[in-house]
Amino acid sequence: SALEGHFFVDHQNFLADHQWSPAHQLVAVPNLTEAVKDSDLLVFVIPHQFIYKICDAITGHLTKQAVDISLIKGIDEGPEGLRLISDVIREKMEIDISVLMGANIANEVAAEKFCETTIGCKILENGLLFKELLQTPNFRITVVDDADTVEICGALKNIVAVGAGFCDGLHCGDNTKAAVIRLGLMEMIAFAKIFCKGQVSIATFLESCGVADLITTCYGGRNRRVAEAFVKTGKSIEKLEQEMLNGQKLQGPQTSAEVYRILQQKGLVEKFPLFTAVYKICYEGKPVQEMISCLQSHPEHI
């Protein structure tokens, strides 16, 4: 899109191999408060663990009519359990915020290869505004009012992708990965039904934010890639983040830890064996082969 504006750069290797054309009319600003000063529209694209710090820094610097959209794929673990990142932003900044999630691997979007995405909104007018601003012939957007489910999909699919990467590292084959995707989708749906505040529409899982993003991430995403290297090299997730991602943080392992603690709090760990296996392999030193054991014993229904 020819959308003009400033963006705050928090990583020097932001799509470093992509040649940006002058038509994009974007200016990188290293100072966060300066970048957002008097903004009417704000797009959040940061690791979810930094959201409190970012909100504190920019609150009061936007215009009163500002509307925002979040591309952040993660959840927050509050005292009472699950909190969506959009809820954190909405409460701390007292603004409306939509969410955008979909099968949108960044370098393919930058290269203008066709893809779809989903905007979830609480206020339809704002969701449609962002569709008008962001949609292009090669970036097709669907707007739905099931915003919480859209956001949950964006967070949970990264856990499933880590499981898919473990299977790739074990050379399990495509049949096994298909089982990871299917069973992972089952757990995503079950989790949404328990923790989303509004009614969950199964149709949302058939949008780009659901099954499409899940498939793409399990085959092409960095969570899958680093998880595969975790198996093959025996190195820690933190070491691989430094070596393969130039220090950037994966969302999948972090989200699995937050989800595990939320499930523990509610006494629901046993109902989500795939999510639990990913967490225990990443953080408790369980053997990667437990991923296969999880698939073999996974219940037919959750």
Short mmCIF file of C-alpha atoms in Angstrom, two decimals, residues 52-221:
data_model
loop_
_atom_site.label_atom_id
_atom_site.label_comp_id
_atom_site.label_asym_id
_atom_site.label_seq_id
_atom_site.Cartn_x
_atom_site.Cartn_y
_atom_site.Cartn_z
CA TYR A 52 3.71 -3.04 28.89
CA LYS A 53 6.91 -1.05 28.42
CA ILE A 54 5.83 0.16 24.98
CA CYS A 55 2.35 1.21 26.13
CA ASP A 56 3.81 3.14 29.06
CA ALA A 57 6.20 4.96 26.72
CA ILE A 58 3.63 6.10 24.14
CA THR A 59 0.51 6.75 26.21
CA GLY A 60 -0.42 10.42 25.88
CA HIS A 61 1.49 10.98 22.65
CA LEU A 62 -1.32 10.00 20.22
CA THR A 63 -4.27 12.08 19.06
CA LYS A 64 -7.54 11.60 20.94
CA GLN A 65 -9.22 10.03 17.89
CA ALA A 66 -6.40 7.52 17.31
CA VAL A 67 -7.32 3.95 16.36
CA ASP A 68 -4.88 1.09 16.45
CA ILE A 69 -4.31 -2.39 15.10
CA SER A 70 -2.14 -5.15 16.53
CA LEU A 71 -0.16 -7.79 14.64
CA ILE A 72 1.29 -9.15 17.90
CA LYS A 73 1.09 -12.92 18.22
CA GLY A 74 1.13 -13.78 21.89
CA ILE A 75 -0.85 -13.69 25.13
CA ASP A 76 -0.35 -12.12 28.53
CA GLU A 77 -0.48 -14.07 31.77
CA GLY A 78 -2.34 -11.94 34.30
CA PRO A 79 -3.21 -12.63 37.96
CA GLU A 80 -6.58 -14.03 36.91
CA GLY A 81 -5.23 -16.06 33.99
CA LEU A 82 -5.33 -15.27 30.29
CA ARG A 83 -5.25 -11.71 29.00
CA LEU A 84 -5.12 -10.91 25.30
CA ILE A 85 -2.47 -8.44 24.17
CA SER A 86 -5.20 -6.29 22.59
CA ASP A 87 -6.90 -6.12 26.00
CA VAL A 88 -3.65 -4.92 27.57
CA ILE A 89 -3.30 -2.18 24.94
CA ARG A 90 -6.98 -1.23 25.14
CA GLU A 91 -6.92 -0.92 28.93
CA LYS A 92 -3.56 0.85 29.30
CA MET A 93 -4.10 3.35 26.45
CA GLU A 94 -7.91 3.64 26.50
CA ILE A 95 -8.21 3.23 22.74
CA ASP A 96 -9.98 0.83 20.40
CA ILE A 97 -7.75 -1.74 18.78
CA SER A 98 -8.33 -4.28 16.04
CA VAL A 99 -6.10 -7.29 15.36
CA LEU A 100 -4.60 -8.64 12.12
CA MET A 101 -3.54 -12.29 11.87
CA GLY A 102 -3.01 -14.55 8.88
CA ALA A 103 -0.71 -16.61 6.69
CA ASN A 104 1.63 -13.69 6.10
CA ILE A 105 5.32 -14.65 6.12
CA ALA A 106 7.02 -11.26 6.08
CA ASN A 107 9.47 -11.62 3.20
CA GLU A 108 6.73 -12.98 0.92
CA VAL A 109 4.44 -10.07 1.78
CA ALA A 110 7.30 -7.64 1.12
CA ALA A 111 7.91 -9.32 -2.25
CA GLU A 112 4.18 -8.76 -3.04
CA LYS A 113 3.40 -12.45 -3.42
CA PHE A 114 -0.34 -13.04 -3.06
CA CYS A 115 -1.64 -13.84 0.39
CA GLU A 116 -4.74 -13.47 2.56
CA THR A 117 -5.14 -12.16 6.08
CA THR A 118 -7.86 -11.59 8.67
CA ILE A 119 -8.76 -8.49 10.66
CA GLY A 120 -10.71 -9.08 13.86
CA CYS A 121 -12.41 -6.06 15.37
CA LYS A 122 -14.71 -4.99 18.19
CA ILE A 123 -15.88 -1.92 16.26
CA LEU A 124 -16.64 -2.87 12.65
CA GLU A 125 -16.03 0.65 11.34
CA ASN A 126 -12.42 0.56 12.54
CA GLY A 127 -11.79 -2.91 11.12
CA LEU A 128 -13.08 -1.77 7.74
CA LEU A 129 -10.91 1.37 7.95
CA PHE A 130 -7.77 -0.73 8.30
CA LYS A 131 -8.93 -2.99 5.47
CA GLU A 132 -9.25 0.05 3.21
CA LEU A 133 -5.80 1.29 4.22
CA LEU A 134 -3.93 -2.01 4.03
CA GLN A 135 -5.57 -4.13 1.34
CA THR A 136 -3.85 -4.45 -2.04
CA PRO A 137 -4.46 -6.78 -5.01
CA ASN A 138 -1.86 -9.16 -3.51
CA PHE A 139 -2.84 -8.70 0.15
CA ARG A 140 -6.50 -9.64 0.50
CA ILE A 141 -8.21 -8.93 3.81
CA THR A 142 -11.35 -10.36 5.40
CA VAL A 143 -12.89 -8.52 8.37
CA VAL A 144 -14.67 -10.49 11.12
CA ASP A 145 -16.14 -9.42 14.46
CA ASP A 146 -14.76 -12.47 16.31
CA ALA A 147 -11.67 -10.52 17.36
CA ASP A 148 -10.69 -12.59 20.39
CA THR A 149 -10.64 -15.83 18.38
CA VAL A 150 -8.59 -14.20 15.62
CA GLU A 151 -6.01 -13.11 18.18
CA ILE A 152 -5.96 -16.46 20.00
CA CYS A 153 -5.25 -18.20 16.67
CA GLY A 154 -2.26 -15.93 16.05
CA ALA A 155 -0.75 -16.81 19.42
CA LEU A 156 -1.44 -20.53 19.66
CA LYS A 157 -0.38 -21.51 16.15
CA ASN A 158 3.23 -20.72 17.10
CA ILE A 159 3.14 -23.42 19.79
CA VAL A 160 1.93 -25.95 17.22
CA ALA A 161 4.67 -24.84 14.82
CA VAL A 162 7.29 -25.61 17.46
CA GLY A 163 5.84 -29.12 17.70
CA ALA A 164 6.00 -29.42 13.90
CA GLY A 165 9.65 -28.37 14.01
CA PHE A 166 10.43 -31.04 16.60
CA CYS A 167 8.92 -33.65 14.26
CA ASP A 168 11.01 -32.34 11.36
CA GLY A 169 14.12 -32.57 13.51
CA LEU A 170 13.23 -36.19 14.24
CA HIS A 171 12.66 -36.88 10.49
CA CYS A 172 9.11 -38.05 11.14
CA GLY A 173 7.70 -37.15 7.72
CA ASP A 174 4.71 -35.30 6.40
CA ASN A 175 2.12 -37.71 7.79
CA THR A 176 3.30 -37.00 11.31
CA LYS A 177 3.38 -33.27 10.69
CA ALA A 178 -0.18 -33.43 9.40
CA ALA A 179 -1.17 -35.08 12.69
CA VAL A 180 0.56 -32.28 14.61
CA ILE A 181 -1.37 -29.68 12.60
CA ARG A 182 -4.73 -31.43 13.05
CA LEU A 183 -4.35 -32.15 16.75
CA GLY A 184 -2.87 -28.71 17.30
CA LEU A 185 -5.92 -27.16 15.64
CA MET A 186 -8.16 -29.21 17.93
CA GLU A 187 -6.37 -27.80 20.96
CA MET A 188 -6.54 -24.27 19.58
CA ILE A 189 -10.32 -24.56 19.17
CA ALA A 190 -10.76 -26.09 22.63
CA PHE A 191 -8.60 -23.39 24.22
CA ALA A 192 -10.55 -20.61 22.50
CA LYS A 193 -13.87 -22.06 23.62
CA ILE A 194 -12.69 -22.06 27.24
CA PHE A 195 -10.88 -18.74 27.43
CA CYS A 196 -12.43 -16.35 24.90
CA LYS A 197 -14.91 -14.01 26.56
CA GLY A 198 -17.39 -13.88 23.66
CA GLN A 199 -18.93 -16.64 21.58
CA VAL A 200 -16.39 -18.49 19.46
CA SER A 201 -17.28 -19.03 15.82
CA ILE A 202 -15.78 -22.19 14.30
CA ALA A 203 -15.92 -20.37 10.94
CA THR A 204 -13.15 -18.07 12.18
CA PHE A 205 -10.77 -21.05 12.22
CA LEU A 206 -11.40 -21.44 8.48
CA GLU A 207 -10.22 -17.87 7.82
CA SER A 208 -6.61 -17.04 7.04
CA CYS A 209 -5.93 -16.40 10.74
CA GLY A 210 -6.84 -20.02 11.50
CA VAL A 211 -5.99 -23.06 9.44
CA ALA A 212 -4.09 -21.15 6.73
CA ASP A 213 -1.74 -19.44 9.16
CA LEU A 214 -1.30 -22.70 11.06
CA ILE A 215 -0.24 -24.60 7.92
CA THR A 216 2.08 -21.82 6.73
CA THR A 217 3.77 -21.49 10.11
CA CYS A 218 4.23 -25.24 10.46
CA TYR A 219 6.00 -25.41 7.10
CA GLY A 220 7.68 -22.03 6.61
CA GLY A 221 7.87 -20.10 9.90
#
